[in-house]
XYZ file of C-alpha atoms in Angstrom:
771
model
C 21.277 18.895 -4.535
C 21.867 22.313 -2.954
C 18.117 22.843 -2.892
C 17.651 19.464 -1.197
C 20.162 20.458 1.484
C 18.397 23.775 2.006
C 15.098 21.965 2.478
C 16.661 19.676 5.061
C 17.928 22.723 6.913
C 14.456 24.226 6.752
C 13.098 21.035 8.296
C 15.550 21.375 11.165
C 14.499 24.979 11.720
C 10.904 23.832 11.975
C 11.879 22.111 15.200
C 11.912 25.545 16.810
C 8.735 26.686 15.081
C 5.208 26.163 15.720
C 1.354 21.338 13.745
C -2.500 18.705 14.376
C -1.754 15.267 13.084
C 1.243 13.364 11.907
C 0.480 11.049 9.063
C -0.683 8.145 11.268
C -2.621 10.274 13.745
C -6.101 11.662 14.068
C -7.865 13.317 16.977
C -11.154 12.768 18.767
C -13.226 15.484 20.357
C -16.684 15.442 21.834
C -19.362 16.816 24.122
C -21.060 15.175 27.122
C -24.546 16.405 28.073
C -27.559 15.293 30.097
C -31.102 14.573 28.787
C -31.851 18.341 28.879
C -28.706 19.006 26.794
C -26.922 20.696 29.665
C -23.158 20.031 29.785
C -21.958 17.387 32.233
C -18.778 18.855 33.675
C -16.185 16.539 35.160
C -17.374 13.391 33.358
C -14.619 10.799 33.011
C -13.856 9.836 29.394
C -11.690 6.809 28.594
C -10.405 5.972 25.105
C -9.395 2.307 24.666
C -7.898 0.603 21.604
C -9.839 -2.440 20.453
C -6.757 -4.448 19.449
C -4.286 -3.509 22.194
C -3.860 -2.247 25.764
C -3.321 1.358 24.589
C -5.618 3.816 26.349
C -5.978 7.469 27.332
C -8.228 9.250 29.790
C -9.645 12.763 29.808
C -12.169 14.777 31.778
C -14.992 16.881 30.378
C -14.516 20.600 31.074
C -17.123 23.067 32.294
C -18.689 23.047 28.812
C -18.860 19.253 28.768
C -16.166 19.120 26.084
C -13.236 16.695 25.864
C -10.319 16.145 23.458
C -7.901 13.329 22.646
C -5.027 14.567 20.480
C -2.573 12.347 18.550
C -4.710 9.211 18.345
C -3.106 6.541 16.101
C -5.073 5.048 13.205
C -7.335 2.228 14.370
C -10.534 1.090 16.070
C -11.437 2.407 19.509
C -14.072 2.329 22.248
C -14.936 5.474 24.216
C -16.502 5.068 27.638
C -18.047 7.992 29.549
C -18.842 7.664 33.262
C -20.260 10.116 35.781
C -22.015 9.561 39.086
C -25.809 9.495 38.925
C -25.709 8.744 35.178
C -25.636 5.528 33.166
C -22.326 4.537 31.611
C -22.264 5.372 27.881
C -20.072 3.796 25.197
C -19.400 4.445 21.517
C -17.135 2.665 19.036
C -15.244 4.683 16.457
C -12.659 4.192 13.722
C -9.909 6.823 13.453
C -8.357 7.497 10.048
C -5.176 9.511 9.551
C -5.982 13.193 9.682
C -9.564 12.700 10.836
C -11.101 14.759 13.637
C -14.532 13.332 14.484
C -16.809 15.114 16.964
C -18.853 12.807 19.200
C -21.927 13.527 21.279
C -22.740 11.610 24.467
C -26.171 12.091 25.988
C -26.084 10.533 29.439
C -29.253 9.015 30.822
C -30.170 9.266 34.493
C -28.968 6.110 36.213
C -31.637 3.670 37.480
C -31.294 1.781 40.729
C -29.287 -0.913 38.905
C -26.291 0.420 36.964
C -26.369 -0.301 33.222
C -24.252 0.556 30.192
C -25.760 2.280 27.161
C -23.994 1.252 23.946
C -24.578 3.928 21.340
C -23.160 1.902 18.467
C -20.535 3.031 16.010
C -20.125 6.755 15.506
C -18.434 8.730 12.796
C -18.395 5.964 10.192
C -18.200 8.580 7.433
C -15.181 10.869 7.601
C -15.941 14.558 7.004
C -12.278 15.527 7.401
C -11.092 14.044 4.119
C -12.212 13.600 0.523
C -9.935 10.591 0.039
C -11.629 7.175 -0.408
C -10.035 5.026 2.288
C -10.032 1.337 3.203
C -8.887 0.236 6.668
C -7.734 -3.363 7.226
C -6.735 -4.512 10.700
C -4.532 -7.278 12.088
C -7.418 -9.708 12.601
C -8.639 -9.156 9.013
C -5.164 -10.078 7.766
C -4.956 -13.155 10.008
C -8.360 -14.499 8.884
C -8.543 -13.506 5.191
C -7.551 -16.558 3.111
C -3.856 -16.344 2.223
C -3.434 -12.749 3.399
C -0.866 -13.338 6.154
C 1.698 -15.076 3.938
C 4.909 -13.124 3.446
C 4.558 -12.575 -0.308
C 0.784 -12.109 -0.324
C -1.035 -8.966 -1.447
C -4.477 -10.341 -0.517
C -4.780 -7.818 2.319
C -4.934 -5.177 -0.437
C -6.435 -6.988 -3.436
C -9.349 -8.525 -1.473
C -10.476 -5.239 0.092
C -9.512 -2.443 -2.319
C -11.246 -1.824 -5.669
C -9.107 -1.731 -8.830
C -6.185 -3.410 -7.011
C -4.810 -6.662 -8.442
C -1.586 -8.542 -9.081
C -0.644 -9.323 -12.665
C 2.786 -10.131 -14.125
C 3.860 -10.477 -10.477
C 3.348 -6.788 -9.718
C 0.677 -4.974 -7.774
C -1.339 -2.604 -9.939
C -3.856 -0.121 -8.623
C -6.173 2.249 -10.439
C -4.449 1.562 -13.734
C -0.953 2.504 -12.550
C 2.206 0.829 -11.270
C 3.782 3.122 -8.737
C 2.324 3.382 -5.232
C 3.578 4.908 -1.991
C 4.419 2.742 1.032
C 4.413 4.609 4.339
C 5.653 2.975 7.548
C 4.353 4.750 10.645
C 3.495 7.672 8.372
C 7.025 7.944 6.917
C 7.450 7.307 3.165
C 9.829 4.544 2.086
C 10.995 5.921 -1.290
C 11.699 3.755 -4.321
C 11.864 5.427 -7.738
C 12.638 2.206 -9.645
C 9.930 0.386 -11.586
C 9.664 -3.304 -12.557
C 12.745 -4.227 -10.517
C 11.395 -5.649 -7.257
C 9.202 -8.657 -6.530
C 9.657 -8.946 -2.763
C 7.326 -7.501 -0.121
C 7.908 -4.174 1.578
C 6.719 -5.647 4.893
C 5.551 -9.046 6.151
C 1.742 -8.794 6.626
C 2.090 -10.498 10.019
C 3.920 -7.379 11.285
C 0.994 -5.045 10.510
C -1.476 -3.744 13.077
C -3.493 -1.584 10.660
C -3.242 -0.969 6.922
C -4.845 2.241 5.670
C -5.235 2.300 1.874
C -5.944 5.660 0.248
C -7.182 5.886 -3.342
C -6.508 9.276 -4.933
C -7.739 12.742 -3.875
C -4.809 13.245 -1.492
C -4.122 16.309 0.601
C -0.945 18.207 -0.255
C 0.841 16.395 2.586
C 0.901 13.239 0.433
C 3.380 13.127 -2.382
C 3.626 11.840 -5.860
C 1.937 8.453 -6.323
C -1.527 9.189 -7.702
C -2.634 5.566 -7.815
C -2.426 4.471 -4.194
C -0.964 5.198 -0.763
C -0.460 2.323 1.699
C -0.062 3.735 5.188
C 1.057 0.980 7.576
C 0.731 1.162 11.339
C 3.054 -1.639 12.507
C 2.459 -3.746 15.575
C 3.752 -1.826 18.570
C 3.830 -4.105 21.619
C 0.901 -2.419 23.342
C -1.256 -5.385 22.362
C 0.907 -7.769 24.441
C 2.538 -7.967 27.859
C 5.871 -9.798 27.549
C 4.303 -12.284 25.203
C 5.688 -14.179 22.224
C 3.927 -15.784 19.305
C 5.087 -18.615 17.079
C 3.475 -18.917 13.645
C 4.230 -22.019 11.582
C 2.579 -23.321 8.419
C 3.005 -26.048 5.838
C 1.143 -26.889 2.649
C 1.303 -28.138 -0.902
C 4.170 -26.970 -3.126
C 6.234 -27.641 0.046
C 5.361 -24.149 1.187
C 5.935 -22.756 4.655
C 5.556 -19.254 6.125
C 6.929 -19.000 9.652
C 7.437 -16.222 12.176
C 8.503 -15.758 15.781
C 7.681 -12.430 17.418
C 8.180 -10.893 20.857
C 6.391 -7.882 22.275
C 5.663 -6.088 25.494
C 5.265 -2.693 27.096
C 5.527 -0.573 30.179
C 3.704 2.698 30.762
C 6.288 4.594 28.689
C 7.960 2.026 26.431
C 6.703 -0.588 23.972
C 8.555 -2.961 21.702
C 7.741 -5.464 18.966
C 10.425 -7.697 17.400
C 10.021 -10.457 14.834
C 11.977 -12.805 12.599
C 10.442 -14.692 9.689
C 11.264 -17.204 6.974
C 9.364 -18.600 4.005
C 9.862 -20.963 1.065
C 7.758 -22.629 -1.630
C 8.125 -24.557 -4.870
C 5.605 -22.113 -6.326
C 6.567 -18.442 -6.390
C 5.967 -16.274 -9.442
C 3.122 -16.506 -11.963
C 4.269 -19.089 -14.571
C 4.079 -18.633 -18.375
C 2.005 -21.834 -18.748
C -0.390 -23.859 -16.602
C 2.440 -26.175 -15.596
C 4.809 -24.938 -12.863
C 8.478 -25.335 -13.847
C 11.550 -23.763 -12.180
C 9.501 -21.585 -9.832
C 10.761 -21.925 -6.249
C 11.172 -18.991 -3.886
C 12.462 -18.386 -0.373
C 13.144 -15.489 1.931
C 13.917 -14.435 5.467
C 13.946 -11.206 7.428
C 13.544 -9.304 10.650
C 11.419 -6.402 11.834
C 11.498 -4.076 14.847
C 9.148 -1.402 16.183
C 10.065 0.634 19.277
C 8.026 3.386 20.963
C 9.234 5.521 23.871
C 7.374 8.345 25.603
C 9.965 10.359 27.574
C 7.279 12.845 28.618
C 3.617 13.624 28.077
C 4.632 15.981 25.246
C 7.132 13.813 23.367
C 7.178 10.456 21.646
C 10.014 8.655 19.849
C 9.236 5.902 17.324
C 11.796 3.702 15.570
C 10.922 1.171 12.873
C 13.523 -1.026 11.157
C 13.307 -3.858 8.647
C 15.792 -6.042 6.802
C 14.934 -8.946 4.514
C 16.259 -10.978 1.605
C 14.212 -12.782 -1.033
C 15.118 -15.238 -3.767
C 12.978 -16.197 -6.774
C 13.503 -18.665 -9.580
C 12.120 -17.270 -12.843
C 9.509 -19.749 -14.180
C 9.847 -21.078 -17.728
C 7.925 -22.784 -20.514
C 10.022 -25.908 -21.302
C 8.461 -26.497 -24.759
C 10.646 -24.693 -27.352
C 7.875 -24.951 -29.954
C 5.128 -23.324 -27.877
C 3.511 -20.075 -28.977
C 4.893 -18.267 -25.946
C 8.465 -19.292 -26.687
C 8.192 -17.837 -30.187
C 7.645 -14.447 -28.571
C 9.706 -14.770 -25.402
C 12.087 -17.764 -25.496
C 12.279 -19.023 -21.907
C 12.658 -22.773 -22.518
C 16.447 -22.789 -22.023
C 16.705 -20.341 -19.134
C 17.582 -20.959 -15.498
C 17.358 -17.369 -14.291
C 16.817 -16.103 -10.768
C 16.193 -12.864 -8.907
C 17.766 -12.083 -5.540
C 16.654 -9.021 -3.606
C 17.867 -7.319 -0.444
C 15.804 -4.572 1.146
C 16.238 -2.679 4.383
C 14.927 0.532 5.880
C 14.990 2.434 9.123
C 12.712 5.304 10.086
C 12.764 7.447 13.188
C 10.034 9.865 14.258
C 9.956 12.469 16.985
C 6.498 13.808 17.822
C 6.363 16.886 20.026
C 3.042 18.228 21.273
C 3.273 21.904 22.169
C -0.397 21.899 23.142
C -3.488 19.920 22.036
C -3.702 22.068 18.895
C -0.040 22.163 17.883
C 2.103 19.150 16.928
C 5.527 18.835 15.342
C 6.829 15.628 13.713
C 10.404 15.177 12.454
C 11.214 11.897 10.665
C 14.617 11.077 9.151
C 14.785 7.833 7.148
C 17.104 5.570 5.171
C 16.211 2.917 2.580
C 18.520 0.391 0.903
C 17.261 -1.646 -2.030
C 19.068 -4.126 -4.256
C 17.656 -6.282 -7.053
C 19.952 -8.742 -8.831
C 18.696 -10.664 -11.877
C 21.087 -13.526 -12.673
C 21.097 -15.739 -15.742
C 22.219 -19.355 -15.623
C 25.717 -20.143 -16.956
C 24.332 -22.483 -19.651
C 21.241 -20.489 -20.598
C 19.844 -20.561 -24.126
C 19.318 -18.307 -26.054
C 20.543 -15.502 -23.778
C 22.297 -14.958 -20.445
C 21.155 -11.739 -18.781
C 22.671 -10.211 -15.661
C 21.265 -7.078 -14.072
C 22.236 -5.628 -10.717
C 20.551 -2.462 -9.455
C 21.399 -0.956 -6.076
C 19.753 2.156 -4.653
C 20.388 4.128 -1.460
C 17.912 6.736 -0.235
C 18.495 9.076 2.705
C 16.102 11.838 3.588
C 13.817 13.591 6.009
C 10.164 14.482 6.433
C 9.077 17.196 8.840
C 5.513 18.302 9.417
C 3.902 20.999 11.545
C 0.151 20.849 12.230
C -1.921 23.538 13.904
C -5.619 23.778 14.649
C -6.795 27.391 14.715
C -10.526 27.858 15.089
C -12.192 25.935 12.268
C -8.922 25.529 10.349
C -6.529 22.593 10.511
C -3.338 23.754 8.815
C -0.450 21.486 7.923
C 2.900 22.602 6.537
C 6.054 20.637 5.995
C 9.021 19.569 3.920
C 10.057 16.247 2.434
C 13.173 15.279 0.546
C 15.724 12.581 -0.133
C 19.047 12.087 -1.864
C 19.423 8.955 -3.980
C 22.539 7.113 -5.090
C 21.954 4.495 -7.792
C 24.444 1.929 -9.126
C 23.547 -0.306 -12.074
C 25.314 -3.163 -13.811
C 24.057 -4.814 -17.017
C 25.351 -7.676 -19.137
C 23.628 -9.591 -21.914
C 25.233 -12.530 -23.755
C 23.445 -14.212 -26.660
C 24.351 -17.918 -26.756
C 22.195 -19.315 -29.571
C 21.380 -16.805 -32.239
C 24.052 -17.371 -34.892
C 25.005 -14.338 -36.924
C 21.734 -12.444 -36.449
C 22.813 -10.925 -33.123
C 26.018 -9.584 -31.663
C 27.296 -9.641 -28.103
C 28.404 -6.489 -26.338
C 30.381 -6.112 -23.159
C 28.984 -5.354 -19.723
C 27.793 -1.858 -18.915
C 27.721 -0.055 -15.587
C 26.577 3.363 -14.428
C 26.436 5.288 -11.178
C 23.834 8.003 -10.862
C 22.914 10.483 -8.150
C 19.789 12.535 -7.775
C 17.410 14.019 -5.303
C 13.910 15.238 -4.633
C 12.991 18.243 -2.480
C 9.406 19.205 -1.719
C 7.509 21.584 0.511
C 3.778 21.617 1.070
C 0.970 23.392 2.869
C -2.614 22.260 3.298
C -5.660 23.696 5.040
C -8.817 21.875 6.104
C -11.564 24.406 6.849
C -14.692 23.151 8.619
C -17.143 25.801 7.498
C -20.020 24.090 9.310
C -20.732 20.618 10.657
C -21.936 19.671 7.170
C -19.328 21.424 4.969
C -15.547 20.965 4.831
C -13.242 22.694 2.336
C -9.703 21.479 1.636
C -7.004 23.354 -0.284
C -3.289 22.783 -0.571
C -0.146 23.270 -2.613
C 2.896 21.008 -3.079
C 6.118 22.232 -4.717
C 8.601 19.668 -6.072
C 12.150 19.965 -7.362
C 13.849 16.908 -8.895
C 17.504 16.938 -9.948
C 19.908 14.391 -11.366
C 23.207 15.370 -13.035
C 23.137 12.380 -15.402
C 25.992 9.986 -16.117
C 28.349 9.340 -19.002
C 27.044 10.897 -22.195
C 23.495 11.186 -20.896
C 22.361 14.692 -19.919
C 21.047 15.501 -16.480
C 17.438 16.233 -15.697
C 16.046 19.082 -13.596
C 12.314 19.422 -13.158
C 10.043 21.614 -11.065
C 6.351 21.102 -10.405
C 3.770 23.148 -8.544
C 0.739 21.023 -7.727
C -2.481 22.601 -6.402
C -5.137 20.382 -4.787
C -8.732 21.199 -3.866
C -11.456 19.176 -2.171
C -14.928 19.591 -0.722
C -17.052 17.339 1.511
C -20.772 17.980 2.044
C -22.906 16.044 4.528
C -26.651 15.822 4.014
C -28.344 16.357 7.393
C -30.446 13.605 8.957
C -29.448 10.884 6.455
C -25.703 11.699 6.959
C -24.761 10.987 3.350
C -21.428 12.633 2.508
C -20.696 13.822 -1.035
C -17.087 14.612 -1.849
C -15.218 16.063 -4.803
C -11.556 16.638 -5.633
C -9.340 18.199 -8.292
C -5.563 18.123 -8.126
C -2.173 17.708 -9.767
C 0.682 15.341 -8.919
C 4.343 14.992 -9.921
C 6.119 11.643 -9.767
C 9.944 11.676 -10.012
C 11.397 9.259 -12.576
C 13.856 6.403 -12.064
C 17.513 7.456 -12.209
C 18.528 4.743 -14.692
C 20.851 5.943 -17.429
C 22.169 3.888 -20.353
C 25.734 4.301 -21.596
C 28.414 2.370 -23.433
C 27.780 -1.291 -24.387
C 24.182 -1.242 -23.192
C 23.468 1.580 -25.597
C 25.142 -0.476 -28.351
C 22.900 -3.423 -27.479
C 19.830 -1.244 -27.801
C 21.060 0.120 -31.137
C 21.483 -3.433 -32.448
C 17.793 -4.023 -31.625
C 16.761 -0.860 -33.552
C 16.332 0.987 -30.251
C 17.981 3.798 -28.365
C 17.628 5.587 -25.029
C 16.240 8.948 -24.013
C 16.336 10.543 -20.534
C 13.376 9.748 -18.299
C 11.309 12.644 -17.048
C 8.813 12.731 -14.225
C 5.188 11.712 -14.618
C 2.665 14.547 -14.274
C -0.898 13.641 -13.361
C -4.165 15.533 -13.315
C -6.961 13.889 -11.323
C -10.563 14.626 -10.556
C -12.823 12.484 -8.436
C -16.410 12.577 -7.189
C -18.157 10.241 -4.803
C -20.677 9.646 -2.061
C -20.468 7.714 1.212
C -23.767 6.312 2.513
C -23.987 5.045 6.108
C -26.908 2.897 7.188
C -27.115 1.174 10.569
C -23.364 0.586 10.653
C -23.097 -0.353 6.977
C -21.105 1.987 4.729
C -21.568 2.056 0.955
C -19.134 4.178 -1.032
C -19.424 5.073 -4.718
C -16.639 6.946 -6.530
C -15.805 7.935 -10.069
C -12.418 9.290 -11.117
C -10.341 10.299 -14.105
C -6.562 10.572 -14.265
C -4.747 12.183 -17.184
C -1.004 11.552 -17.186
C 1.874 12.967 -19.193
C 5.152 11.011 -19.388
C 3.264 8.007 -18.024
C 5.681 5.506 -16.438
C 5.684 1.903 -17.697
C 8.293 -0.781 -18.453
C 9.512 -2.822 -21.427
C 12.245 -5.308 -22.285
C 15.149 -4.448 -24.589
C 14.482 -6.418 -27.739
C 15.467 -10.097 -27.496
C 16.865 -9.870 -23.971
C 15.752 -10.288 -20.379
C 16.710 -6.736 -19.440
C 13.682 -4.683 -18.434
C 13.787 -0.948 -18.698
C 11.489 1.856 -17.553
C 9.762 3.852 -20.266
C 7.418 6.820 -20.443
C 4.460 7.055 -22.794
C 3.389 10.422 -24.161
C 0.139 10.300 -22.216
C -2.302 8.012 -20.411
C -6.000 8.269 -19.632
C -7.485 6.222 -16.785
C -11.178 6.366 -15.962
C -13.138 4.319 -13.474
C -16.106 3.730 -11.219
C -15.588 2.088 -7.829
C -17.871 0.580 -5.201
C -16.999 -0.545 -1.691
C -19.359 -1.986 0.918
C -18.433 -2.837 4.496
C -20.879 -4.169 7.034
C -20.863 -3.808 10.806
C -20.380 -6.903 12.917
C -23.617 -8.743 12.042
C -25.147 -10.653 14.939
C -21.773 -9.986 16.605
C -20.311 -12.694 14.388
C -19.939 -11.837 10.701
C -18.535 -8.924 8.712
C -18.995 -8.621 4.945
C -16.765 -6.723 2.527
C -17.173 -5.960 -1.176
C -14.884 -4.103 -3.586
C -15.804 -3.565 -7.255
C -14.272 -1.471 -10.016
C -15.108 -0.752 -13.621
C -12.207 1.024 -15.266
C -10.261 1.457 -18.467
C -6.558 2.327 -18.561
C -5.251 3.578 -21.900
C -2.006 5.085 -23.157
C -0.849 6.670 -26.371
C 2.457 6.603 -28.256
C 5.086 7.660 -28.994
C 7.265 6.439 -26.154
C 9.156 9.519 -24.991
C 11.699 8.254 -22.442
C 13.725 5.170 -21.619
C 13.766 2.638 -24.472
C 12.602 4.543 -27.578
C 12.831 4.404 -31.366
C 15.681 6.451 -32.855
C 14.790 9.197 -35.327
C 13.789 8.767 -38.058
C 11.482 6.047 -36.758
C 11.834 2.755 -38.614
C 8.902 0.329 -38.949
C 11.311 -2.361 -37.666
C 11.591 -0.644 -34.274
C 9.907 -2.885 -31.646
C 8.287 0.100 -29.927
C 7.144 1.903 -33.097
C 3.530 2.120 -31.959
C 1.045 4.276 -33.892
C -0.337 7.227 -31.901
C -3.819 6.895 -30.442
C -5.189 5.734 -27.133
C -5.389 1.963 -26.649
C -5.663 -0.260 -23.543
C -2.425 -0.948 -21.665
C -1.304 -4.491 -20.856
C -2.733 -4.504 -17.316
C -6.116 -3.029 -18.223
C -9.023 -5.043 -16.818
C -12.500 -3.576 -17.195
C -14.292 -5.283 -14.291
C -12.808 -6.512 -11.020
C -14.856 -7.806 -8.074
C -13.956 -9.138 -4.635
C -16.648 -10.288 -2.210
C -15.928 -11.934 1.111
C -16.880 -12.441 4.730
C -15.048 -13.006 8.008
C -17.195 -14.937 10.477
C -16.786 -15.837 14.145
C -18.672 -19.059 14.863
C -19.493 -20.804 18.161
C -16.803 -22.746 20.031
C -14.154 -20.151 19.065
C -14.225 -21.191 15.402
C -13.796 -18.720 12.527
C -14.487 -19.092 8.811
C -13.492 -16.618 6.096
C -14.139 -16.621 2.373
C -13.377 -14.483 -0.655
C -14.636 -14.676 -4.230
C -12.606 -12.892 -6.909
C -13.844 -12.166 -10.422
C -11.832 -10.565 -13.215
C -13.218 -9.876 -16.674
C -9.804 -10.492 -18.287
C -6.731 -8.410 -19.063
C -5.743 -6.897 -22.388
C -4.805 -9.432 -25.064
C -1.564 -8.087 -26.455
C -1.063 -10.968 -28.944
C -4.397 -12.162 -30.412
C -4.228 -15.598 -32.035
C -6.505 -18.524 -32.877
C -6.785 -19.593 -29.237
C -7.343 -16.094 -27.855
C -8.781 -14.023 -30.725
C -10.490 -11.290 -28.690
C -9.239 -7.939 -27.443
C -9.205 -9.275 -23.878
C -8.060 -12.555 -22.365
C -10.561 -14.925 -20.668
C -12.566 -13.901 -17.644
C -11.709 -15.789 -14.480
C -13.164 -16.471 -11.036
C -11.508 -17.941 -7.957
C -12.832 -18.939 -4.536
C -10.749 -18.896 -1.343
C -11.645 -20.196 2.108
C -10.052 -20.396 5.552
C -11.354 -22.181 8.650
C -9.743 -22.080 12.070
C -10.233 -22.694 15.761
C -8.729 -21.129 18.871
C -8.358 -23.030 22.115
C -6.618 -22.777 25.439
C -6.845 -19.998 28.001
C -6.783 -16.590 26.336
C -6.799 -18.197 22.863
C -3.305 -19.490 23.513
C -3.407 -21.786 20.477
C -4.984 -21.422 17.066
C -5.013 -23.826 14.135
C -6.389 -23.078 10.681
C -6.682 -24.577 7.222
C -6.624 -22.362 4.130
C -7.306 -23.110 0.461
C -6.951 -20.537 -2.327
C -8.303 -21.046 -5.856
C -10.209 -24.038 -4.530
C -11.373 -25.225 -7.966
C -7.816 -24.898 -9.373
C -9.096 -23.063 -12.455
C -6.103 -21.952 -14.535
C -6.257 -19.253 -17.201
C -3.799 -17.135 -19.129
C -3.827 -13.992 -17.023
C -1.773 -11.759 -19.304
C 0.677 -12.053 -22.180
C 2.814 -9.025 -21.479
C 6.541 -9.675 -21.274
C 8.109 -9.355 -17.831
C 9.610 -11.927 -15.475
C 9.184 -15.304 -17.177
C 7.254 -14.097 -20.239
C 3.499 -14.798 -20.218
C 1.617 -15.303 -16.927
C -1.017 -17.774 -15.741
C -2.962 -17.224 -12.539
C -1.990 -18.969 -9.307
C -2.771 -22.693 -8.920
C -4.665 -24.125 -5.967
C -2.749 -23.801 -2.724
C -3.685 -25.555 0.516
C -1.856 -25.093 3.779
C -2.354 -25.475 7.511
C -1.206 -22.926 10.068
C -0.476 -23.182 13.803
C -0.185 -20.202 16.167
C 1.089 -20.480 19.752
C 1.178 -17.543 22.137
C 3.253 -17.819 25.321
C 4.616 -15.535 28.021
C 8.286 -15.105 28.843
């Protein structure tokens, strides 16, 4: 912990030091010239956000050059005006860390003033080798089911190799992903403990999803980084919005938000509530004991005290409750493996975080960001008082407090970023397991509790070198130190990792294809869970024991190409991730206590395709995401719940060495959809999902193959806006229209086996009003 404190001090000292982008910022630069390619000095350049009232203005210098620093992630329109020339416009999408260079060639103005629309520029990012998907607020509102509180459709429908199985989001063959709010990480080292959302999708302005190949500024989660730009208030002027819905399963997802802005201050505040008789994926086609509900609040505040400083505060607090679904037939095949027929379990979760960021611009090429944060997370699994055959109680509470500080500088062709990141974690765990119907073959042990502390301290440096307009080189280094003193009889863990990362992007002139490659290492700190006392005795009675968890270490390479064509962008990528101490989860014998584990190694390989169209005929936009991958792991299990030495064949996790598919491996995953604006202010959106089937962990006469059945679902949403300024909007949404039900996976987590979601139909009403 001393090293963590020293890193925090270093971050404070950086406040007096000399950086380009914070994690949610990019920059836009460009040149304005006349038909003879002479610079047009003094041209007025206006940058306007597509989805809000945010704007900036600049003036071209004597060389015709202009610059907008610290531009948030999103879609923008740039308008250039100068007397005696036609007005020129370009649309552009800004990704975090990007620095596109635009060219405006102004035509001599005719007698009647016109506007020349140059189309979308910079659709392929030369400033990064990271495959990225950007989803905006309107995509979320129109995509079938995406704006519901517990939905992950905003990710699964647009991102290859991203899907939800056994009630958890998986991406690129792994479990753990990073959630960033306004560019600030919200840490959570636990695995298989939380079901609730990190943020209500209705509170999101833009979602930037990054898939591997990260610069050194990004931390430990190889599989995915979700960078959220929350709604800010710049899109409204003292306006409120009421969102109310109702559908089958007595479901409702409701929200009331308020937002507004002045020239220097913007605010967005919301409260939400949801409930349904269908929550988690059930172990059979029938839905039994599966209600959920939740409520929460969210706040985003932005204040610009001067032209060089910005303060941003984001806060969230929510609570969620889930009944754990069951299979009521005690003689079913599933109940022979995971007896759920007599359970009335539930999960209650409380999650809150607050992040604060100070951005200070020394000059257009030097930016400092300091971001302290705090995250509270509690997950309580509660068994019913009359449960059969077991009553399980698990309470896990984690507190994280830390700081991220980043300094970015642009020097010539180099964009250099250096910074520190760290947090201290305090973890408290309570476990109790009472067998109520197992006769003499099992023994009850008393409750067990543990309190653990730990911390992570990291520093990083990264350089992006634009050798030419067609060649960018990226190199970086991230140093990590993880420490936990342990608890009880369990030893502490101290680990250090030095992770180099290298990338290259090459653009082919004229056709503007961009090839990119990456090689890098990652370190992921482990959960702080430690088993002592009665819980250790319970594990021993199940022919199991515990070993300290160590951090996952990943080696990744990735190659790909981005192909733009008349506003369309096709991206092809192939990657391989080799992991040591690969993090997974398992239950402790015949109990409902789930525990993190680490496999000796994992190998994940895949091909990915994404396709995104421009706005066709100004009405329709098409999106496609496809992945072909295999995720494999090999025994023995090295941490968490393991077999004691010497290994007995009776040990439940005595798995022979050798790579084999993991429980969430699915070879082929496809999402294809379209969002369409029709006449009379009507919209229609669809999505088709295809999955080739997950690993069959328990082959039998009904499912004899290595993989479970393939499955396809079709979702649709239709809506209409009316009233002045689209004051009202009504919509009707149906997911899994054909109501095709299949066994999705037979791994053992919440509720045992898991079937896919049934058909859900709901109507939604939105009302915007001023106050």
